[in-house]
CSV table of C-alpha atoms in Angstrom, one decimal:
chain,number,residue,atom,x,y,z
A,27,MET,CA,-80.2,-13.0,8.4
A,28,LYS,CA,-82.7,-13.6,5.5
A,29,ARG,CA,-83.5,-9.9,5.5
A,30,ILE,CA,-79.9,-8.8,5.4
A,31,ALA,CA,-78.9,-11.1,2.4
A,32,PRO,CA,-81.0,-9.2,-0.2
A,33,LEU,CA,-79.7,-5.9,1.1
A,34,ILE,CA,-76.1,-7.1,0.7
A,35,THR,CA,-76.8,-8.4,-2.8
A,36,PHE,CA,-78.4,-5.1,-3.8
A,37,CYS,CA,-75.4,-3.1,-2.5
A,38,LEU,CA,-73.0,-5.3,-4.4
A,39,LEU,CA,-75.0,-4.9,-7.6
A,40,VAL,CA,-75.0,-1.2,-7.2
A,41,PHE,CA,-71.2,-1.2,-6.5
A,42,PHE,CA,-70.3,-3.3,-9.5
A,43,ASN,CA,-72.7,-1.6,-11.9
A,44,THR,CA,-70.7,1.6,-11.4
A,45,GLN,CA,-67.9,-0.2,-13.2
A,46,THR,CA,-65.5,1.1,-10.6
A,47,SER,CA,-62.6,-1.1,-9.7
A,48,TYR,CA,-61.7,-1.8,-6.1
A,49,ALA,CA,-58.6,0.3,-6.5
A,50,ASN,CA,-60.5,3.3,-7.9
A,51,PHE,CA,-63.2,2.9,-5.3
A,52,PHE,CA,-60.8,3.2,-2.4
A,53,GLN,CA,-58.7,5.9,-4.1
A,54,ASN,CA,-61.8,8.0,-4.4
A,55,LEU,CA,-62.6,7.7,-0.7
A,56,GLU,CA,-61.5,10.9,1.1
A,57,ILE,CA,-59.7,8.9,3.8
A,58,PHE,CA,-57.5,7.2,1.2
A,59,ARG,CA,-56.6,10.3,-0.9
A,60,PRO,CA,-53.1,11.8,-0.4
A,61,LYS,CA,-53.7,15.0,1.5
A,62,ASN,CA,-51.0,16.9,-0.5
A,63,THR,CA,-52.6,16.1,-3.9
A,64,ILE,CA,-55.0,18.3,-5.9
A,65,ARG,CA,-56.5,16.3,-8.8
A,66,ASN,CA,-58.1,17.0,-12.1
A,67,ILE,CA,-57.4,20.7,-12.5
A,68,ALA,CA,-58.7,21.8,-15.9
A,69,TYR,CA,-56.3,23.8,-18.1
A,70,GLY,CA,-58.6,23.5,-21.1
A,71,PRO,CA,-62.2,22.6,-22.0
A,72,ASP,CA,-61.7,18.9,-23.0
A,73,THR,CA,-62.1,16.2,-20.4
A,74,LEU,CA,-58.5,15.1,-21.0
A,75,GLN,CA,-57.0,18.6,-20.6
A,76,LYS,CA,-56.4,18.2,-16.8
A,77,LEU,CA,-53.5,18.0,-14.5
A,78,ASP,CA,-52.7,16.8,-11.0
A,79,VAL,CA,-50.6,18.7,-8.5
A,80,TYR,CA,-48.5,16.9,-5.9
A,81,LEU,CA,-47.4,19.3,-3.1
A,82,PRO,CA,-44.5,18.9,-0.7
A,83,LYS,CA,-45.7,19.0,2.9
A,84,SER,CA,-44.3,22.4,3.6
A,85,ASN,CA,-46.3,23.9,0.7
A,86,HIS,CA,-49.5,22.2,1.8
A,87,SER,CA,-49.2,23.8,5.3
A,88,ASN,CA,-49.9,27.3,3.8
A,89,LEU,CA,-47.0,29.0,5.6
A,90,LYS,CA,-46.8,32.6,4.4
A,91,ASN,CA,-43.1,33.1,4.5
A,92,GLN,CA,-41.8,29.9,3.1
A,93,LYS,CA,-39.5,29.8,0.1
A,94,LEU,CA,-41.3,29.2,-3.3
A,95,ALA,CA,-40.8,25.7,-4.6
A,96,PRO,CA,-39.5,24.7,-8.0
A,97,ILE,CA,-41.8,22.8,-10.3
A,98,LEU,CA,-41.4,19.5,-12.1
A,99,MET,CA,-44.1,19.0,-14.8
A,100,ILE,CA,-44.4,15.4,-16.1
A,101,VAL,CA,-45.9,14.3,-19.4
A,102,HIS,CA,-46.9,10.6,-19.7
A,103,GLY,CA,-46.2,8.3,-22.6
A,104,GLY,CA,-48.4,5.7,-24.4
A,105,ALA,CA,-47.6,5.8,-28.1
A,106,TRP,CA,-49.6,9.1,-28.4
A,107,ARG,CA,-52.8,7.0,-28.2
A,108,ILE,CA,-53.2,5.9,-24.6
A,109,GLY,CA,-51.8,6.6,-21.1
A,110,ASP,CA,-52.8,8.6,-18.1
A,111,LYS,CA,-51.3,11.2,-15.7
A,112,SER,CA,-52.1,9.0,-12.7
A,113,HIS,CA,-50.4,5.8,-13.8
A,114,GLN,CA,-48.6,4.7,-10.7
A,115,GLY,CA,-45.4,3.6,-12.5
A,116,LEU,CA,-45.2,7.1,-14.0
A,117,ILE,CA,-46.0,9.3,-11.1
A,118,ARG,CA,-45.7,7.6,-7.7
A,119,PRO,CA,-41.9,7.3,-7.3
A,120,LYS,CA,-41.2,10.6,-9.0
A,121,ALA,CA,-43.7,12.6,-6.9
A,122,ALA,CA,-42.5,11.0,-3.7
A,123,TYR,CA,-38.8,11.6,-4.5
A,124,TRP,CA,-39.1,15.2,-5.6
A,125,ASN,CA,-41.8,16.2,-3.1
A,126,GLN,CA,-39.4,15.2,-0.4
A,127,ARG,CA,-36.8,17.6,-1.9
A,128,GLY,CA,-39.3,20.5,-1.9
A,129,TRP,CA,-40.5,20.3,-5.5
A,130,VAL,CA,-44.1,20.7,-6.6
A,131,VAL,CA,-44.7,17.9,-9.0
A,132,ILE,CA,-47.4,18.2,-11.7
A,133,SER,CA,-48.6,15.3,-13.9
A,134,VAL,CA,-50.4,16.3,-17.1
A,135,ASN,CA,-53.0,14.6,-19.3
A,136,TYR,CA,-53.6,15.6,-22.9
A,137,ARG,CA,-55.9,14.7,-25.8
A,138,LEU,CA,-55.0,11.5,-27.6
A,139,VAL,CA,-54.6,10.3,-31.2
A,140,PRO,CA,-56.7,9.6,-33.3
A,141,LYS,CA,-59.1,12.3,-31.9
A,142,VAL,CA,-56.4,14.9,-32.3
A,143,THR,CA,-53.1,15.2,-34.1
A,144,VAL,CA,-49.6,15.2,-32.6
A,145,GLN,CA,-49.5,19.0,-33.3
A,146,GLN,CA,-52.6,19.4,-31.2
A,147,GLN,CA,-51.1,17.3,-28.4
A,148,THR,CA,-48.0,19.5,-28.4
A,149,GLN,CA,-50.3,22.5,-28.1
A,150,ASP,CA,-52.0,20.9,-25.1
A,151,ILE,CA,-48.6,20.5,-23.4
A,152,ALA,CA,-47.9,24.2,-24.2
A,153,ASP,CA,-51.2,25.2,-22.8
A,154,ALA,CA,-50.7,23.1,-19.7
A,155,LEU,CA,-47.3,24.7,-19.1
A,156,SER,CA,-48.7,28.2,-19.6
A,157,TYR,CA,-51.5,27.4,-17.0
A,158,VAL,CA,-48.9,26.1,-14.5
A,159,GLN,CA,-46.8,29.3,-15.0
A,160,LYS,CA,-49.8,31.5,-14.5
A,161,ASN,CA,-51.0,29.6,-11.4
A,162,ALA,CA,-47.8,28.6,-9.7
A,163,SER,CA,-48.4,31.1,-6.8
A,164,HIS,CA,-51.5,29.1,-5.8
A,165,TRP,CA,-49.2,26.2,-4.9
A,166,GLN,CA,-46.5,28.4,-3.4
A,167,ALA,CA,-44.3,27.6,-6.3
A,168,ASP,CA,-41.9,29.6,-8.5
A,169,ASN,CA,-43.0,30.0,-12.1
A,170,HIS,CA,-39.5,30.9,-13.1
A,171,LYS,CA,-38.1,27.5,-11.9
A,172,ILE,CA,-39.8,24.9,-14.0
A,173,VAL,CA,-38.4,21.6,-15.4
A,174,ILE,CA,-40.5,19.6,-17.9
A,175,MET,CA,-40.1,15.9,-18.2
A,176,GLY,CA,-41.7,13.3,-20.5
A,177,HIS,CA,-41.4,9.6,-21.1
A,178,SER,CA,-41.7,7.8,-24.5
A,179,ALA,CA,-44.4,9.7,-26.5
A,180,GLY,CA,-44.4,12.3,-23.7
A,181,ALA,CA,-40.6,12.7,-24.2
A,182,HIS,CA,-41.2,13.4,-27.9
A,183,LEU,CA,-43.9,16.0,-27.1
A,184,VAL,CA,-41.7,17.9,-24.5
A,185,THR,CA,-38.7,17.8,-26.9
A,186,LEU,CA,-40.8,19.1,-29.8
A,187,LEU,CA,-42.3,21.9,-27.6
A,188,SER,CA,-38.7,22.8,-26.5
A,189,THR,CA,-37.7,23.5,-30.2
A,190,HIS,CA,-40.4,26.3,-30.2
A,191,PRO,CA,-42.2,25.3,-33.4
A,192,ASP,CA,-43.8,28.4,-35.1
A,193,TRP,CA,-47.2,26.6,-35.3
A,194,ILE,CA,-47.6,26.7,-31.5
A,195,SER,CA,-49.9,29.5,-30.4
A,196,ASN,CA,-49.6,31.4,-27.1
A,197,PHE,CA,-46.2,29.9,-26.5
A,198,PRO,CA,-45.3,29.6,-22.8
A,199,GLN,CA,-42.8,31.7,-21.0
A,200,PRO,CA,-39.2,30.3,-20.8
A,201,TRP,CA,-38.6,27.4,-18.5
A,202,LYS,CA,-35.3,26.1,-17.0
A,203,ALA,CA,-34.8,22.6,-18.5
A,204,THR,CA,-36.3,19.7,-20.4
A,205,ILE,CA,-35.8,16.0,-19.7
A,206,ALA,CA,-36.6,13.4,-22.4
A,207,LEU,CA,-36.9,9.9,-21.0
A,208,ASP,CA,-36.2,7.4,-23.8
A,209,SER,CA,-37.7,9.0,-26.8
A,210,ALA,CA,-37.3,7.2,-30.1
A,211,VAL,CA,-38.6,10.1,-32.2
A,212,TYR,CA,-36.0,12.8,-32.6
A,213,ASP,CA,-35.5,12.4,-36.3
A,214,LEU,CA,-39.0,11.4,-37.6
A,215,GLU,CA,-38.2,11.6,-41.3
A,216,THR,CA,-35.4,9.0,-41.0
A,217,LEU,CA,-37.5,6.8,-38.7
A,218,MET,CA,-40.4,6.7,-41.1
A,219,SER,CA,-38.3,6.1,-44.1
A,220,ARG,CA,-36.9,2.9,-42.6
A,221,PRO,CA,-38.6,-0.3,-41.4
A,222,HIS,CA,-40.6,0.7,-38.3
A,223,ALA,CA,-43.4,-0.3,-36.0
A,224,GLN,CA,-46.8,0.0,-37.6
A,225,PHE,CA,-48.3,2.2,-34.9
A,226,TYR,CA,-46.0,5.0,-36.1
A,227,ASP,CA,-48.0,5.0,-39.4
A,228,ARG,CA,-51.3,5.3,-37.4
A,229,VAL,CA,-49.9,8.3,-35.4
A,230,PHE,CA,-47.9,10.2,-38.0
A,231,GLY,CA,-49.5,9.2,-41.3
A,232,ALA,CA,-47.8,9.2,-44.7
A,233,SER,CA,-47.3,12.9,-45.3
A,234,LYS,CA,-43.6,13.9,-45.3
A,235,GLU,CA,-44.6,17.5,-44.7
A,236,ASN,CA,-46.4,16.4,-41.5
A,237,TRP,CA,-43.3,14.4,-40.5
A,238,ARG,CA,-41.2,17.5,-40.8
A,239,LEU,CA,-43.6,19.6,-38.7
A,240,VAL,CA,-43.5,17.2,-35.7
A,241,SER,CA,-39.8,16.1,-36.1
A,242,PRO,CA,-37.7,17.7,-33.3
A,243,LYS,CA,-34.6,17.4,-35.5
A,244,VAL,CA,-36.2,19.5,-38.3
A,245,GLN,CA,-37.8,22.0,-35.9
A,246,LEU,CA,-34.5,22.5,-33.9
A,247,LYS,CA,-33.3,25.9,-35.2
A,248,HIS,CA,-32.0,27.7,-32.1
A,249,SER,CA,-30.9,27.0,-28.6
A,250,LEU,CA,-33.2,25.1,-26.2
A,251,PRO,CA,-33.7,25.2,-22.4
A,252,ALA,CA,-31.0,23.0,-20.8
A,253,PHE,CA,-31.7,19.5,-22.2
A,254,LEU,CA,-31.1,16.0,-20.8
A,255,ALA,CA,-31.7,13.0,-23.1
A,256,VAL,CA,-32.0,9.7,-21.2
A,257,CYS,CA,-32.0,6.6,-23.5
A,258,SER,CA,-32.0,2.8,-23.3
A,259,THR,CA,-28.9,1.0,-24.6
A,260,ILE,CA,-30.7,-2.4,-24.8
A,261,ARG,CA,-33.7,-1.5,-27.0
A,262,PRO,CA,-33.5,-3.2,-30.4
A,263,ASP,CA,-34.4,0.1,-32.2
A,264,GLN,CA,-31.4,1.8,-30.7
A,265,PRO,CA,-32.9,5.2,-29.5
A,266,CYS,CA,-29.6,6.3,-28.2
A,267,ILE,CA,-28.3,6.9,-31.8
A,268,GLN,CA,-31.1,9.5,-32.4
A,269,ALA,CA,-30.7,10.9,-28.9
A,270,HIS,CA,-27.0,11.5,-29.2
A,271,SER,CA,-27.4,13.1,-32.6
A,272,PHE,CA,-30.0,15.5,-31.3
A,273,ILE,CA,-27.9,16.4,-28.3
A,274,GLU,CA,-25.0,17.2,-30.6
A,275,GLN,CA,-27.2,19.3,-32.9
A,276,ALA,CA,-28.6,21.2,-29.9
A,277,LYS,CA,-25.2,21.7,-28.4
A,278,ALA,CA,-23.9,23.3,-31.6
A,279,LEU,CA,-26.8,25.8,-31.3
A,280,GLY,CA,-25.7,26.8,-27.8
A,281,THR,CA,-27.8,24.5,-25.7
A,282,THR,CA,-26.5,23.2,-22.4
A,283,THR,CA,-26.9,19.5,-22.8
A,284,ALA,CA,-26.5,16.2,-21.0
A,285,TYR,CA,-26.7,12.6,-22.4
A,286,LEU,CA,-27.5,9.6,-20.2
A,287,PRO,CA,-27.5,6.2,-21.9
A,288,LEU,CA,-28.6,3.4,-19.5
A,289,PRO,CA,-28.7,-0.4,-19.7
A,290,LEU,CA,-32.4,-0.3,-18.8
A,291,SER,CA,-35.5,-1.2,-20.7
A,292,HIS,CA,-38.0,1.4,-21.9
A,293,ALA,CA,-40.3,0.7,-19.0
A,294,GLU,CA,-37.5,0.6,-16.5
A,295,ILE,CA,-36.3,4.1,-17.5
A,296,ASN,CA,-39.7,5.3,-16.5
A,297,ARG,CA,-40.5,3.4,-13.3
A,298,ASN,CA,-37.0,3.3,-11.9
A,299,LEU,CA,-36.7,7.1,-11.9
A,300,GLY,CA,-37.5,8.3,-8.4
A,301,GLN,CA,-36.2,5.1,-6.8
A,302,ASN,CA,-33.1,5.0,-4.6
A,303,ASN,CA,-30.5,4.6,-7.4
A,304,ASP,CA,-27.6,6.4,-9.2
A,305,TYR,CA,-29.9,7.1,-12.2
A,306,THR,CA,-32.3,9.1,-10.1
A,307,ARG,CA,-29.4,10.9,-8.4
A,308,GLN,CA,-27.9,11.9,-11.8
A,309,VAL,CA,-31.2,13.3,-13.1
A,310,ASN,CA,-31.7,15.2,-9.8
A,311,GLN,CA,-28.3,16.6,-10.1
A,312,PHE,CA,-29.0,17.9,-13.6
A,313,MET,CA,-32.3,19.5,-12.3
A,314,GLN,CA,-30.6,21.2,-9.4
A,315,GLN,CA,-27.8,22.5,-11.6
A,316,HIS,CA,-30.2,24.3,-13.9
A,317,LEU,CA,-32.5,26.0,-11.3
A,318,LYS,CA,-30.3,29.0,-11.0
């Protein structure tokens, strides 16, 4: 027993010195990995320019004659400065729900402020979408049937991308629909000209010209892919006011739109989607309607 104790101590020291949590340790073991998940596919050279692909069971079985799956691409939030594609509140319920319905679900990481600008983040999302479109056949998916979805800062980025800013290079091919989950940044100029949270200053700076470049309201000049705005009616900053105004502006330009205000918190709008509730069913109905 005396000989075994030092060995156990050594093993524990090695384990903890890796700075790997129990959760990450077990997640990295092959026997605990979901068999239908392909992780950390690079769409660019930076370590954060990676995506995870969650495959429905039928697509993972490599059947040659099966129908190509639609794709749901998800962009995480985190105030443009933090966040991760594998956050369980973001991805687990959504991947489970839409995988069961035959969708390929893709979760995207992107570079973060302050190392890059919001424009560069939007370019990352454009590049990730282009990569998905070019490689959809590898996952037995249909590159013509893509819906993009973002929460919070991610909702701002997918909305901004959908307006097709002229500063985006190598713009992706058209996609079917965009879903913005509780963005509070549709009209950035108005937001920044009123009392606001300090983190917005750290993200967007003081340049009014920059505000215009990354303001979806300013960049909206033509019709969008079908657009669903989900917003919280209980947040003190009242994001539904901006969301509704943007929806009306997009509709006037010929966009097919939907507006879904909900008595849920900002966090609940994210983590409740994919659960067994009317909210999820309404979002799913919107997605199905616009696959044709």
